[in-house]
Short mmCIF file of N, CA and C in Angstrom, two decimals:
data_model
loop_
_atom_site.label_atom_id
_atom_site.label_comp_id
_atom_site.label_asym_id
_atom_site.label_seq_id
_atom_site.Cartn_x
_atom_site.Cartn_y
_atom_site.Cartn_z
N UNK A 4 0.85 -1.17 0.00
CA UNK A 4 0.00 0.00 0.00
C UNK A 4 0.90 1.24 0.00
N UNK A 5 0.24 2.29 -1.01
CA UNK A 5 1.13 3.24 -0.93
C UNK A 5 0.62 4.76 -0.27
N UNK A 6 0.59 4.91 0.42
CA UNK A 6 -0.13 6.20 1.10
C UNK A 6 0.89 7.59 1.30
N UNK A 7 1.07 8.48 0.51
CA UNK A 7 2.16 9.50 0.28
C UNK A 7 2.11 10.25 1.61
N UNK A 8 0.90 10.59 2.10
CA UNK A 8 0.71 11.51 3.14
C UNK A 8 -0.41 10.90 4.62
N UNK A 9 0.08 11.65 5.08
CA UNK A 9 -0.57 10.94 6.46
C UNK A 9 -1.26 12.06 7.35
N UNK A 10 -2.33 12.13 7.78
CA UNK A 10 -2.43 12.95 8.93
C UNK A 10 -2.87 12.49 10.09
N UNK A 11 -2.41 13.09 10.98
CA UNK A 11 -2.65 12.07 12.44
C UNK A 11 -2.85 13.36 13.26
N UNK A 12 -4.26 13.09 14.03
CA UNK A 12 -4.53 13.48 14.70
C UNK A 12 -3.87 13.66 16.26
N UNK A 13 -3.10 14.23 16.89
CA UNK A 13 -2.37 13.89 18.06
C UNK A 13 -2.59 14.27 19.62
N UNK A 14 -3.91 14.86 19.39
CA UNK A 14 -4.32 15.58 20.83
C UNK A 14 -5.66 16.03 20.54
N UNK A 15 -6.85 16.08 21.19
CA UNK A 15 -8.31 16.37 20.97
C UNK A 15 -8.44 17.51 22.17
N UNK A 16 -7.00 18.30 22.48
CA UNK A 16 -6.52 19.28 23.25
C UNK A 16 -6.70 20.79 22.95
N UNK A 17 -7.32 21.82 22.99
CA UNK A 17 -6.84 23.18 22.11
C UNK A 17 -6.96 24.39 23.18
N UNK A 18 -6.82 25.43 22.76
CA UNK A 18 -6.75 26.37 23.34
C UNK A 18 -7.83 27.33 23.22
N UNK A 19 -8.87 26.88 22.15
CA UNK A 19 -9.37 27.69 21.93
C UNK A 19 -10.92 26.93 21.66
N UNK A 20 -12.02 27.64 21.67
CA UNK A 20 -13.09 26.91 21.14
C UNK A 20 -13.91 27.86 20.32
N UNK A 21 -13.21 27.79 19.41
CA UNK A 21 -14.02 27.98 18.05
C UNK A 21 -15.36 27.28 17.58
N UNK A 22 -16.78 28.09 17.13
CA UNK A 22 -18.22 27.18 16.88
C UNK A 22 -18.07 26.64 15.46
N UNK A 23 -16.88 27.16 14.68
CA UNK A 23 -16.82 26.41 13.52
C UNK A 23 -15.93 24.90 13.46
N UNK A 24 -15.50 25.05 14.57
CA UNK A 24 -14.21 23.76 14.37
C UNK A 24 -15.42 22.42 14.46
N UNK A 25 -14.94 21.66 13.35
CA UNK A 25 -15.47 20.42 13.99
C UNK A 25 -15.37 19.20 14.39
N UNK A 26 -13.82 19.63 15.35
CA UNK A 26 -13.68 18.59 16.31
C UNK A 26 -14.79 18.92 17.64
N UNK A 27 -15.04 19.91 17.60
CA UNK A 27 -15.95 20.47 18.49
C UNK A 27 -16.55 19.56 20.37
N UNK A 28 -17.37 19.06 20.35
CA UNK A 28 -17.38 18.66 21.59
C UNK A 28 -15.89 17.84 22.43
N UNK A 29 -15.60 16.91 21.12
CA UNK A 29 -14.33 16.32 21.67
C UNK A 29 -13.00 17.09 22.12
N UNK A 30 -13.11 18.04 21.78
CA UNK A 30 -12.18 18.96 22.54
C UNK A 30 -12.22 19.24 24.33
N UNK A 31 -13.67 18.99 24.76
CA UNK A 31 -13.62 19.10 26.24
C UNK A 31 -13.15 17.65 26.78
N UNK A 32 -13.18 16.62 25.96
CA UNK A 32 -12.90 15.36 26.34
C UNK A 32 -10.99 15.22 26.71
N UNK A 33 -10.33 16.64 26.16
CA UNK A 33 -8.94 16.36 26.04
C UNK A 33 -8.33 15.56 25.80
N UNK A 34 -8.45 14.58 24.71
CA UNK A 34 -7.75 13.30 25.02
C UNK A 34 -6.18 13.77 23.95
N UNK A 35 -4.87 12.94 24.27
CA UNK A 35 -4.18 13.08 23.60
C UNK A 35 -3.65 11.09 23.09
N UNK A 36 -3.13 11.36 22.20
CA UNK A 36 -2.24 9.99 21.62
C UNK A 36 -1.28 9.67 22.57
N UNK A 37 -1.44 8.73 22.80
CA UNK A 37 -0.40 7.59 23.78
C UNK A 37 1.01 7.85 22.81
N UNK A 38 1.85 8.30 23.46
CA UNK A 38 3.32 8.22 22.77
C UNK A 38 3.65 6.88 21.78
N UNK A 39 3.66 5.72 23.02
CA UNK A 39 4.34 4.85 22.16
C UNK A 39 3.18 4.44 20.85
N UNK A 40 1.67 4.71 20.85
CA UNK A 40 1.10 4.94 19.79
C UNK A 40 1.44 5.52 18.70
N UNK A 41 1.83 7.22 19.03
CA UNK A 41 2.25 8.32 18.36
C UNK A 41 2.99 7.04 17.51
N UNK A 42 4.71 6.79 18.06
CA UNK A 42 5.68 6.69 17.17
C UNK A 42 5.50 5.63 16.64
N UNK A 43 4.79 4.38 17.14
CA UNK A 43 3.95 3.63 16.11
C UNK A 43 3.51 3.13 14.85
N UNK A 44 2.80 4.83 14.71
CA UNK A 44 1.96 5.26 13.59
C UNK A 44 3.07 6.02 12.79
N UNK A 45 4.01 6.29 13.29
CA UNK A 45 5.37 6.94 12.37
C UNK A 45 6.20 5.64 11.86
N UNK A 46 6.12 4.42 12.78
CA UNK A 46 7.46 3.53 12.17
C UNK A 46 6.19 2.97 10.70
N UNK A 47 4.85 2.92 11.06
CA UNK A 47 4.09 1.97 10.29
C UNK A 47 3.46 2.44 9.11
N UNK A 48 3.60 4.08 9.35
CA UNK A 48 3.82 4.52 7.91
C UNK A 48 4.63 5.07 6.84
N UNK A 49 5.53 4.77 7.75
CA UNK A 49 7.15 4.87 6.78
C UNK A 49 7.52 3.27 6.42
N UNK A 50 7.50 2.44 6.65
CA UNK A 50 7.76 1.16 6.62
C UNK A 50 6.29 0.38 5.53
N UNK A 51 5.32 0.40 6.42
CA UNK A 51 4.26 -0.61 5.72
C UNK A 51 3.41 0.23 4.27
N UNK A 52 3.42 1.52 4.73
CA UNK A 52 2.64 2.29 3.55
C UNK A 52 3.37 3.61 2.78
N UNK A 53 4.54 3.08 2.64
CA UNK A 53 5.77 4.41 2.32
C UNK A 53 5.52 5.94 2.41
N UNK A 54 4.89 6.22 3.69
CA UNK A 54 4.22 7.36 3.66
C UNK A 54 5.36 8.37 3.71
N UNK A 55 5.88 9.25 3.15
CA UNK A 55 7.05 10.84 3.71
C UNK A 55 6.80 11.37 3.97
N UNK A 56 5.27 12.02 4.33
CA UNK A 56 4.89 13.51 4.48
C UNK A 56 3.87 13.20 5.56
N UNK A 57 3.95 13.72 7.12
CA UNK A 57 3.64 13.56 8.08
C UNK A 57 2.83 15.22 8.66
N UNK A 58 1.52 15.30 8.67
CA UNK A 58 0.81 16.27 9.19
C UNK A 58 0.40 16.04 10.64
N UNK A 59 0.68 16.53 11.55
CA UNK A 59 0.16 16.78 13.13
C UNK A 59 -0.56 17.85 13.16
N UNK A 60 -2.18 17.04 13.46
CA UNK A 60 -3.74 18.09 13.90
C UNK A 60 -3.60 17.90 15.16
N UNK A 61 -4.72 18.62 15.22
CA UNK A 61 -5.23 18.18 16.62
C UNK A 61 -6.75 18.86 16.78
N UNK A 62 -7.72 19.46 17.84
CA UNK A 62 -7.20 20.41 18.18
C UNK A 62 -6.11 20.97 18.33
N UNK A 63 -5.30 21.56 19.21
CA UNK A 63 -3.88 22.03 18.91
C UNK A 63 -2.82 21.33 19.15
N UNK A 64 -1.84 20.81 18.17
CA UNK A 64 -0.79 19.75 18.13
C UNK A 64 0.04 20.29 19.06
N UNK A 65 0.35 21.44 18.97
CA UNK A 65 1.28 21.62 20.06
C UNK A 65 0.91 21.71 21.71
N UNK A 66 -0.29 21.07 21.82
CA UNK A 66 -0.32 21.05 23.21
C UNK A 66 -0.17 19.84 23.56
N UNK A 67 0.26 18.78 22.60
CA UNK A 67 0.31 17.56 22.96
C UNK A 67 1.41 17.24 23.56
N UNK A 68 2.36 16.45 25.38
CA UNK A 68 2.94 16.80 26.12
C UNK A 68 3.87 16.21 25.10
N UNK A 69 4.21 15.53 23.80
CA UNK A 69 5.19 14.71 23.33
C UNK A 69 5.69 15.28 21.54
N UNK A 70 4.66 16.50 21.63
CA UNK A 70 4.91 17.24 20.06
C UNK A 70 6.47 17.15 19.80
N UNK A 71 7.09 17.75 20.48
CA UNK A 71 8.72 17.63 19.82
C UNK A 71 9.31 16.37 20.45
N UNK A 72 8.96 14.94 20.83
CA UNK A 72 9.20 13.89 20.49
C UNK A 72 9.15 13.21 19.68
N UNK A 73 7.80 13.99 18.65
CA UNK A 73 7.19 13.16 17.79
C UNK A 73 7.53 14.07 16.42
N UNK A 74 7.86 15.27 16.64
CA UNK A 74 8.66 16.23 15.46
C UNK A 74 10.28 15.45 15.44
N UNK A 75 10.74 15.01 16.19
CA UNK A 75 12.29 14.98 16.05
C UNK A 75 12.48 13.15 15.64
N UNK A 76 10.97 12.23 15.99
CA UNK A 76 11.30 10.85 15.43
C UNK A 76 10.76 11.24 14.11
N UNK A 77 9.93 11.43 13.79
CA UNK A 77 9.62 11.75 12.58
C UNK A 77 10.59 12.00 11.77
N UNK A 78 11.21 13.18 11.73
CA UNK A 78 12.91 13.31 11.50
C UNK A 78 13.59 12.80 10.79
N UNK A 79 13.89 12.35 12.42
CA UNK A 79 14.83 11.22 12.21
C UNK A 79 14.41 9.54 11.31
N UNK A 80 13.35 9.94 11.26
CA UNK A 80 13.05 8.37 10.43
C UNK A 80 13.02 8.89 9.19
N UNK A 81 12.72 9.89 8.52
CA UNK A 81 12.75 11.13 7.33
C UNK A 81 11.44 11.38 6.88
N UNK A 82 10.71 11.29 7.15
CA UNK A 82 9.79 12.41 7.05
C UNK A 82 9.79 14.08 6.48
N UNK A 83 8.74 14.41 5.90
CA UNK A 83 8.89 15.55 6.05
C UNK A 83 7.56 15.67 6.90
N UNK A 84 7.86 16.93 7.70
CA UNK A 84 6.79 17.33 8.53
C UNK A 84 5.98 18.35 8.52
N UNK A 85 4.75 18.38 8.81
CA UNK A 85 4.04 19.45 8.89
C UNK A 85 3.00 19.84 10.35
N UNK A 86 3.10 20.79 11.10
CA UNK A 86 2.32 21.07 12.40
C UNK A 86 1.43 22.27 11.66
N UNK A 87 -0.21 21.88 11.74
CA UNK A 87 -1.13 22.69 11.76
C UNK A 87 -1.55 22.86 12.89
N UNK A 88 -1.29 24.16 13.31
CA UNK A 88 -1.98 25.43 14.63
C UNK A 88 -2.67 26.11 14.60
N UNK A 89 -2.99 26.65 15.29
CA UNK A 89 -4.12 28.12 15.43
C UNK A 89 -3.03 28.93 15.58
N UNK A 90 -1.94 28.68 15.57
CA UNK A 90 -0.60 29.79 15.80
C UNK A 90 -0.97 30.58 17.19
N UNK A 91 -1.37 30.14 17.98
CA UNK A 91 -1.28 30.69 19.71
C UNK A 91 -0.22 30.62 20.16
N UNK A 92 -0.08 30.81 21.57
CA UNK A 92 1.09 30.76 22.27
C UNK A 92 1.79 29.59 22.32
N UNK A 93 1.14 28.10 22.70
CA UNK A 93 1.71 26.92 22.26
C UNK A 93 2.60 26.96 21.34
N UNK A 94 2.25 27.36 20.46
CA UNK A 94 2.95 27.15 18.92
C UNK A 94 4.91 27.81 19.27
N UNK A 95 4.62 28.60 20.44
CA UNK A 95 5.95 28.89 20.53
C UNK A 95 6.98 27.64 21.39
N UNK A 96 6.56 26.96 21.68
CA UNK A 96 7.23 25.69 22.05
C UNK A 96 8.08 25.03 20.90
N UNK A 97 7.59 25.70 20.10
CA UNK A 97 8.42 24.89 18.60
C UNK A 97 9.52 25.42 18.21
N UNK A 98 9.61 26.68 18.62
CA UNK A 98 10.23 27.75 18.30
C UNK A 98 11.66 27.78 19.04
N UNK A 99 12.66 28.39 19.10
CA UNK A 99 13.85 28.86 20.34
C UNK A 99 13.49 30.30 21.02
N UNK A 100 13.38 30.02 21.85
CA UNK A 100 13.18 32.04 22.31
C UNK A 100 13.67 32.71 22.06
N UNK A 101 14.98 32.46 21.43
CA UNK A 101 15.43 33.69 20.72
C UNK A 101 15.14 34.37 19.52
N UNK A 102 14.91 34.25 18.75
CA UNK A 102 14.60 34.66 17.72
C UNK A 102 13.11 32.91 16.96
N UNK A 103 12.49 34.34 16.00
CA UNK A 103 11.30 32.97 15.38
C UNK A 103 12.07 32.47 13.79
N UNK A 104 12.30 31.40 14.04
CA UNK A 104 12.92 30.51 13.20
C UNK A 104 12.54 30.76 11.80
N UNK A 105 13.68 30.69 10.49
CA UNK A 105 13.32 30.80 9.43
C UNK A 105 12.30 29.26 9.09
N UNK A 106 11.28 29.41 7.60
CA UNK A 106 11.03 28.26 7.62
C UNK A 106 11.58 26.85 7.23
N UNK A 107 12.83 27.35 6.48
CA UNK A 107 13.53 26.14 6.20
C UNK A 107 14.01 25.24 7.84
N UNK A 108 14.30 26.09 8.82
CA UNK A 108 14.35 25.32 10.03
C UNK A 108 13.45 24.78 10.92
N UNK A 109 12.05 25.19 10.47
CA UNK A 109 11.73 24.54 11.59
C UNK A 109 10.43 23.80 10.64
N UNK A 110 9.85 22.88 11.06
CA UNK A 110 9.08 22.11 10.19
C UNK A 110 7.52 23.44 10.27
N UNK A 111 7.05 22.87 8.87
CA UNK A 111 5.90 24.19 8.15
C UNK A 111 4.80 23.95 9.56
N UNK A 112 4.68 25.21 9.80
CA UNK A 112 3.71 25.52 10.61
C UNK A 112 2.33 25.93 10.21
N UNK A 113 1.07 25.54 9.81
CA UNK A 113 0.24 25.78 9.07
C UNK A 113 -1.05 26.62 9.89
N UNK A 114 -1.40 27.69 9.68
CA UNK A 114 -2.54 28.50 10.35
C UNK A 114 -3.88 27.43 9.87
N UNK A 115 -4.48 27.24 11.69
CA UNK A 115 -5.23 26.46 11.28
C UNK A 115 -7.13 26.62 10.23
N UNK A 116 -7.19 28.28 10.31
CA UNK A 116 -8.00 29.27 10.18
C UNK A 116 -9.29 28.87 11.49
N UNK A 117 -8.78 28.41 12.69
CA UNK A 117 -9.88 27.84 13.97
C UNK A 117 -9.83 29.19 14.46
N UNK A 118 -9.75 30.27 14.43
CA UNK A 118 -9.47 31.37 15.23
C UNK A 118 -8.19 31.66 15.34
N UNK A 119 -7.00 31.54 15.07
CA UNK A 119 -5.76 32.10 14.68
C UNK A 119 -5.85 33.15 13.99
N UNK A 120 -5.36 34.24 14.46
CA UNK A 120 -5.31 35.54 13.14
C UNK A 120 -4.28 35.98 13.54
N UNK A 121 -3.96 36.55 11.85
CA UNK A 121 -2.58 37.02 12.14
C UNK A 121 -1.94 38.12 13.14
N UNK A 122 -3.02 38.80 13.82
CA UNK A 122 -2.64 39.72 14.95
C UNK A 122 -2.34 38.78 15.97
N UNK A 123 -2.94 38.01 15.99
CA UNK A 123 -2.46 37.14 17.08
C UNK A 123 -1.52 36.03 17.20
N UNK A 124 -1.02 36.07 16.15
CA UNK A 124 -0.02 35.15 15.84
C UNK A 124 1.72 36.17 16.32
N UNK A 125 1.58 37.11 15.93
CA UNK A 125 2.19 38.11 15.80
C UNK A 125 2.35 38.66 17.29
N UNK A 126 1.55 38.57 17.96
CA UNK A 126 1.57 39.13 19.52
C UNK A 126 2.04 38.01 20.44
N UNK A 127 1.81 36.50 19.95
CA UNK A 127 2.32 35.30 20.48
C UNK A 127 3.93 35.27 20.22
N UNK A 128 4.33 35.98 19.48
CA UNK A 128 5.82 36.13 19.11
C UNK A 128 6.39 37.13 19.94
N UNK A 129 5.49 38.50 19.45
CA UNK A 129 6.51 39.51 20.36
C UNK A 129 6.44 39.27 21.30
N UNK A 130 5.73 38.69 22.22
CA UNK A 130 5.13 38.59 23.74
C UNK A 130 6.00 37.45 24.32
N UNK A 131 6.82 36.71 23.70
CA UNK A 131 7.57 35.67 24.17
C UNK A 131 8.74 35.97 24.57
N UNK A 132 9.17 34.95 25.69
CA UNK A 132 10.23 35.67 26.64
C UNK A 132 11.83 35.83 25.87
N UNK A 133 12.70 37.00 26.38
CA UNK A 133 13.19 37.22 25.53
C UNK A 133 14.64 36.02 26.06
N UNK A 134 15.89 36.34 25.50
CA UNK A 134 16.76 35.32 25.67
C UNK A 134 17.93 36.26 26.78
N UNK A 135 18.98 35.65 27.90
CA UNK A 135 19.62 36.55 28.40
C UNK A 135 21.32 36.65 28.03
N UNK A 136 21.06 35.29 26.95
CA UNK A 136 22.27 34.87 26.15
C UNK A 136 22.90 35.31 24.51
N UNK A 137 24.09 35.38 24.32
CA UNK A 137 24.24 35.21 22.47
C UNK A 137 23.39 34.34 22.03
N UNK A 138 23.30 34.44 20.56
CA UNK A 138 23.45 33.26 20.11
C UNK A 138 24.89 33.05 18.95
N UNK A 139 24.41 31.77 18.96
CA UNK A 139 25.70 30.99 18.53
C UNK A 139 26.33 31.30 17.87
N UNK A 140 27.31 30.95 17.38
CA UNK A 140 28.89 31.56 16.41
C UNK A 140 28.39 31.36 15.00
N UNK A 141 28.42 32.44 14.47
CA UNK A 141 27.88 32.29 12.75
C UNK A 141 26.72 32.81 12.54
N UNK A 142 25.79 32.70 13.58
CA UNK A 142 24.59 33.15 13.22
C UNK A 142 23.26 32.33 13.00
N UNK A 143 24.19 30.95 13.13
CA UNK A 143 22.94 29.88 12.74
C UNK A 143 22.77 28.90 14.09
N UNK A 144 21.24 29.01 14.06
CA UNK A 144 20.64 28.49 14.79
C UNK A 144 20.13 26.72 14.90
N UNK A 145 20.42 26.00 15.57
CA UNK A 145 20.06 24.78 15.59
C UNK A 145 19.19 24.07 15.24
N UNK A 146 19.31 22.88 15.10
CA UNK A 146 17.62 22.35 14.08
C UNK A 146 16.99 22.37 15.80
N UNK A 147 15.77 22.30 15.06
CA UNK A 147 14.77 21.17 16.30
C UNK A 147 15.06 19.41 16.35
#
């Protein structure tokens, strides 16, 4: 079986409750994906259904306690990745506090249109804490 793309739902978690979303009630249920599930569903669709292209929903993926466990196996197994957000404050967990990552570094972050707007995407950035350090020699910043 050949399945190019995958989306996996990873948390029924959000920040927000939007009347258009329609994950809708299941969002008060909070449930998130069992980790060793999560990576699972990463070895079994890179392996059994040659999947490369890996989307994390949710309600909001980044509130799920294992998002950059499951950004960095992904990865590492090669994937390419994609996290759709509402671009809230969560979403800065993905990020380094120092500066907001070009997109070639950090995997595509997709506005989920659940109530994300770009003012507020934008205020989730400036509003984040600042750093009390350099950064690194050259100028370049580390993967995730």
């Amino acid at each position: 079986m050949h399945v190019p793309t995958a989306d996996i739902y990873v948390t029924f978690r959000c920040n927000m409750r939007c009347r258009h979303c329609f994950v809708g009630p299941a969002l008060d249920r909070g449930t998130d994906l069992p980790r060793d599930a999560l990576i699972g569903f990463l070895r079994t669709a890179w392996s059994d259904w040659s999947t490369r292209e890996i989307s994390f929903l949710g309600g909001e993926p980044t509130l799920h306690p294992d998002i950059d466990l499951a950004v960095r196996a992904g990865r590492e197994i090669g994937f390419r990745i994609r996290v759709v957000s509402n671009g809230g404050p969560a979403l800065l967990r993905m990020m380094p506090l120092r500066i907001v990552r070009p997109a070639s570094a950090l995997p595509p972050a997709h506005p989920s249109g659940d109530g994300g707007t770009p003012r507020r995407v934008l205020r989730s950035i400036l509003d984040r804490p600042r750093p009390t350090h350099a950064p690194p020699a050259g100028g370049q910043q580390p993967q995730v």
